[in-house]
């Protein structure tokens, strides 16, 4: 279900996000991913799952979870579908710039396997049309309302499978490269397990005056991908911590407390998502393996 506009995105945004679990030699790593459909030359779309590279680091196998749909089209969130991927890290394509904490997974084969087993699912795909255009991004204010959708360790609801939305504001301008890198900061709660979570600009409804109706519906637009939290020590030093969740024996591992003031979220700009387009085209033309 590709998205055509901000109102549609507002209605369906919870179904573009997936919880990711990875089996590693040291335990289970957890993070967030989101579905993105790249437009192909033949008019079709290539369904992909995008997340942070640190989420899948060392993953011998992995899985993501999506909402089941019954034969009548009714959603069955209490019976999620599990998509298992062996050799998960090997099947993730890293961003062409190794300093960018993003990977792409071609999800088509896993989704086709689910349908081949007689199951159906409900997914909302983000696409280029969901991204705030560059010229509009440049016109944003320094302080803008944002929402981060993900699966924070210990807070998400496994019975409903819906992501947790955390609200905040941009701490630096979304169109200015923080520290010279293609990223910006947000002042929003960022917990382990939210690495790879999409960050959306929240557009409130335009209020009408007197008897005049509102001129614009509330909506959201994709601004970037949360990958880490940046914190400052009292001594003035700074650090960056990946937002990966960890579990052992089925229980969350408490994160190490960070020193200094509350950390800020580090968000990669949407330009880095679009950097994957040449990779997707190369896969479609058979120049590289989708695995």
PDB file of N, CA and C in Angstrom, residues 36-41 45-48 50 93-97 103-105 127-128 270-285:
ATOM      1  N   UNK A  36      10.367   0.531   2.775  1.00  0.00           N
ATOM      2  CA  UNK A  36      10.514   1.603   1.797  1.00  0.00           C
ATOM      3  C   UNK A  36      10.468   0.976   0.412  1.00  0.00           C
ATOM      4  N   UNK A  37       9.637   1.523  -0.455  1.00  0.00           N
ATOM      5  CA  UNK A  37       9.493   1.009  -1.822  1.00  0.00           C
ATOM      6  C   UNK A  37      10.177   1.968  -2.788  1.00  0.00           C
ATOM      7  N   UNK A  38      11.185   1.465  -3.491  1.00  0.00           N
ATOM      8  CA  UNK A  38      11.884   2.269  -4.494  1.00  0.00           C
ATOM      9  C   UNK A  38      11.192   2.107  -5.842  1.00  0.00           C
ATOM     10  N   UNK A  39      10.961   3.220  -6.510  1.00  0.00           N
ATOM     11  CA  UNK A  39      10.311   3.215  -7.815  1.00  0.00           C
ATOM     12  C   UNK A  39      11.276   2.697  -8.878  1.00  0.00           C
ATOM     13  N   UNK A  40      10.819   1.752  -9.707  1.00  0.00           N
ATOM     14  CA  UNK A  40      11.640   1.176 -10.763  1.00  0.00           C
ATOM     15  C   UNK A  40      11.242   1.747 -12.116  1.00  0.00           C
ATOM     16  N   UNK A  41      12.097   1.510 -13.118  1.00  0.00           N
ATOM     17  CA  UNK A  41      11.853   2.078 -14.441  1.00  0.00           C
ATOM     18  C   UNK A  41      10.571   1.558 -15.079  1.00  0.00           C
ATOM     19  N   UNK A  45       7.559  -1.412  -8.053  1.00  0.00           N
ATOM     20  CA  UNK A  45       8.284  -0.978  -6.869  1.00  0.00           C
ATOM     21  C   UNK A  45       9.046  -2.150  -6.264  1.00  0.00           C
ATOM     22  N   UNK A  46      10.200  -1.848  -5.689  1.00  0.00           N
ATOM     23  CA  UNK A  46      11.008  -2.867  -5.030  1.00  0.00           C
ATOM     24  C   UNK A  46      10.863  -2.711  -3.520  1.00  0.00           C
ATOM     25  N   UNK A  47      10.200  -3.668  -2.840  1.00  0.00           N
ATOM     26  CA  UNK A  47      10.001  -3.539  -1.395  1.00  0.00           C
ATOM     27  C   UNK A  47      11.288  -3.836  -0.631  1.00  0.00           C
ATOM     28  N   UNK A  48      11.680  -2.909   0.226  1.00  0.00           N
ATOM     29  CA  UNK A  48      12.911  -3.053   0.997  1.00  0.00           C
ATOM     30  C   UNK A  48      12.642  -2.740   2.465  1.00  0.00           C
ATOM     31  N   UNK A  50      14.676  -1.067   5.685  1.00  0.00           N
ATOM     32  CA  UNK A  50      15.838  -0.243   6.008  1.00  0.00           C
ATOM     33  C   UNK A  50      15.979  -0.157   7.520  1.00  0.00           C
ATOM     34  N   UNK A  93      22.602  -5.057   2.787  1.00  0.00           N
ATOM     35  CA  UNK A  93      23.482  -4.255   1.940  1.00  0.00           C
ATOM     36  C   UNK A  93      23.784  -2.944   2.661  1.00  0.00           C
ATOM     37  N   UNK A  94      25.043  -2.707   3.028  1.00  0.00           N
ATOM     38  CA  UNK A  94      25.373  -1.472   3.743  1.00  0.00           C
ATOM     39  C   UNK A  94      25.317  -0.261   2.830  1.00  0.00           C
ATOM     40  N   UNK A  95      25.140   0.888   3.430  1.00  0.00           N
ATOM     41  CA  UNK A  95      25.186   2.143   2.683  1.00  0.00           C
ATOM     42  C   UNK A  95      26.543   2.261   1.993  1.00  0.00           C
ATOM     43  N   UNK A  96      26.584   2.815   0.778  1.00  0.00           N
ATOM     44  CA  UNK A  96      27.864   2.918   0.066  1.00  0.00           C
ATOM     45  C   UNK A  96      28.924   3.715   0.813  1.00  0.00           C
ATOM     46  N   UNK A  97      28.521   4.593   1.711  1.00  0.00           N
ATOM     47  CA  UNK A  97      29.473   5.316   2.551  1.00  0.00           C
ATOM     48  C   UNK A  97      29.574   4.577   3.883  1.00  0.00           C
ATOM     49  N   UNK A 103      21.602   0.134   6.592  1.00  0.00           N
ATOM     50  CA  UNK A 103      21.641  -1.021   5.696  1.00  0.00           C
ATOM     51  C   UNK A 103      20.275  -1.186   5.057  1.00  0.00           C
ATOM     52  N   UNK A 104      20.264  -1.885   3.938  1.00  0.00           N
ATOM     53  CA  UNK A 104      19.031  -2.181   3.199  1.00  0.00           C
ATOM     54  C   UNK A 104      18.914  -3.686   3.022  1.00  0.00           C
ATOM     55  N   UNK A 105      17.715  -4.193   3.210  1.00  0.00           N
ATOM     56  CA  UNK A 105      17.413  -5.609   2.996  1.00  0.00           C
ATOM     57  C   UNK A 105      16.321  -5.701   1.939  1.00  0.00           C
ATOM     58  N   UNK A 127       7.845   5.833   0.598  1.00  0.00           N
ATOM     59  CA  UNK A 127       8.462   5.995  -0.719  1.00  0.00           C
ATOM     60  C   UNK A 127       8.972   7.426  -0.821  1.00  0.00           C
ATOM     61  N   UNK A 128       9.498   7.756  -1.980  1.00  0.00           N
ATOM     62  CA  UNK A 128      10.014   9.114  -2.177  1.00  0.00           C
ATOM     63  C   UNK A 128       8.926  10.159  -1.906  1.00  0.00           C
ATOM     64  N   UNK A 270      17.129  12.107   5.070  1.00  0.00           N
ATOM     65  CA  UNK A 270      16.514  11.219   4.080  1.00  0.00           C
ATOM     66  C   UNK A 270      17.329  11.118   2.794  1.00  0.00           C
ATOM     67  N   UNK A 271      18.244  12.056   2.553  1.00  0.00           N
ATOM     68  CA  UNK A 271      19.106  11.937   1.377  1.00  0.00           C
ATOM     69  C   UNK A 271      19.875  10.625   1.403  1.00  0.00           C
ATOM     70  N   UNK A 272      20.212  10.153   2.600  1.00  0.00           N
ATOM     71  CA  UNK A 272      20.991   8.919   2.724  1.00  0.00           C
ATOM     72  C   UNK A 272      20.147   7.694   2.371  1.00  0.00           C
ATOM     73  N   UNK A 273      18.832   7.778   2.557  1.00  0.00           N
ATOM     74  CA  UNK A 273      17.953   6.689   2.109  1.00  0.00           C
ATOM     75  C   UNK A 273      17.977   6.600   0.590  1.00  0.00           C
ATOM     76  N   UNK A 274      17.866   7.750  -0.060  1.00  0.00           N
ATOM     77  CA  UNK A 274      17.821   7.770  -1.527  1.00  0.00           C
ATOM     78  C   UNK A 274      19.149   7.365  -2.148  1.00  0.00           C
ATOM     79  N   UNK A 275      20.228   7.371  -1.377  1.00  0.00           N
ATOM     80  CA  UNK A 275      21.516   6.887  -1.891  1.00  0.00           C
ATOM     81  C   UNK A 275      21.458   5.412  -2.264  1.00  0.00           C
ATOM     82  N   UNK A 276      20.458   4.684  -1.755  1.00  0.00           N
ATOM     83  CA  UNK A 276      20.333   3.258  -2.067  1.00  0.00           C
ATOM     84  C   UNK A 276      19.732   3.010  -3.456  1.00  0.00           C
ATOM     85  N   UNK A 277      19.188   4.031  -4.103  1.00  0.00           N
ATOM     86  CA  UNK A 277      18.511   3.824  -5.389  1.00  0.00           C
ATOM     87  C   UNK A 277      19.402   3.149  -6.434  1.00  0.00           C
ATOM     88  N   UNK A 278      20.671   3.559  -6.627  1.00  0.00           N
ATOM     89  CA  UNK A 278      21.519   2.856  -7.607  1.00  0.00           C
ATOM     90  C   UNK A 278      21.706   1.379  -7.268  1.00  0.00           C
ATOM     91  N   UNK A 279      21.801   1.049  -5.979  1.00  0.00           N
ATOM     92  CA  UNK A 279      21.929  -0.344  -5.565  1.00  0.00           C
ATOM     93  C   UNK A 279      20.689  -1.133  -5.952  1.00  0.00           C
ATOM     94  N   UNK A 280      19.514  -0.560  -5.723  1.00  0.00           N
ATOM     95  CA  UNK A 280      18.262  -1.245  -6.053  1.00  0.00           C
ATOM     96  C   UNK A 280      18.154  -1.460  -7.558  1.00  0.00           C
ATOM     97  N   UNK A 281      18.505  -0.452  -8.345  1.00  0.00           N
ATOM     98  CA  UNK A 281      18.456  -0.606  -9.802  1.00  0.00           C
ATOM     99  C   UNK A 281      19.442  -1.670 -10.277  1.00  0.00           C
ATOM    100  N   UNK A 282      20.626  -1.713  -9.669  1.00  0.00           N
ATOM    101  CA  UNK A 282      21.618  -2.717 -10.044  1.00  0.00           C
ATOM    102  C   UNK A 282      21.115  -4.123  -9.734  1.00  0.00           C
ATOM    103  N   UNK A 283      20.399  -4.275  -8.627  1.00  0.00           N
ATOM    104  CA  UNK A 283      19.845  -5.577  -8.288  1.00  0.00           C
ATOM    105  C   UNK A 283      18.783  -5.991  -9.291  1.00  0.00           C
ATOM    106  N   UNK A 284      17.920  -5.060  -9.664  1.00  0.00           N
ATOM    107  CA  UNK A 284      16.846  -5.370 -10.597  1.00  0.00           C
ATOM    108  C   UNK A 284      17.409  -5.806 -11.948  1.00  0.00           C
ATOM    109  N   UNK A 285      18.497  -5.172 -12.370  1.00  0.00           N
ATOM    110  CA  UNK A 285      19.100  -5.510 -13.659  1.00  0.00           C
ATOM    111  C   UNK A 285      20.037  -6.711 -13.569  1.00  0.00           C
TER     112      UNK A 285
END
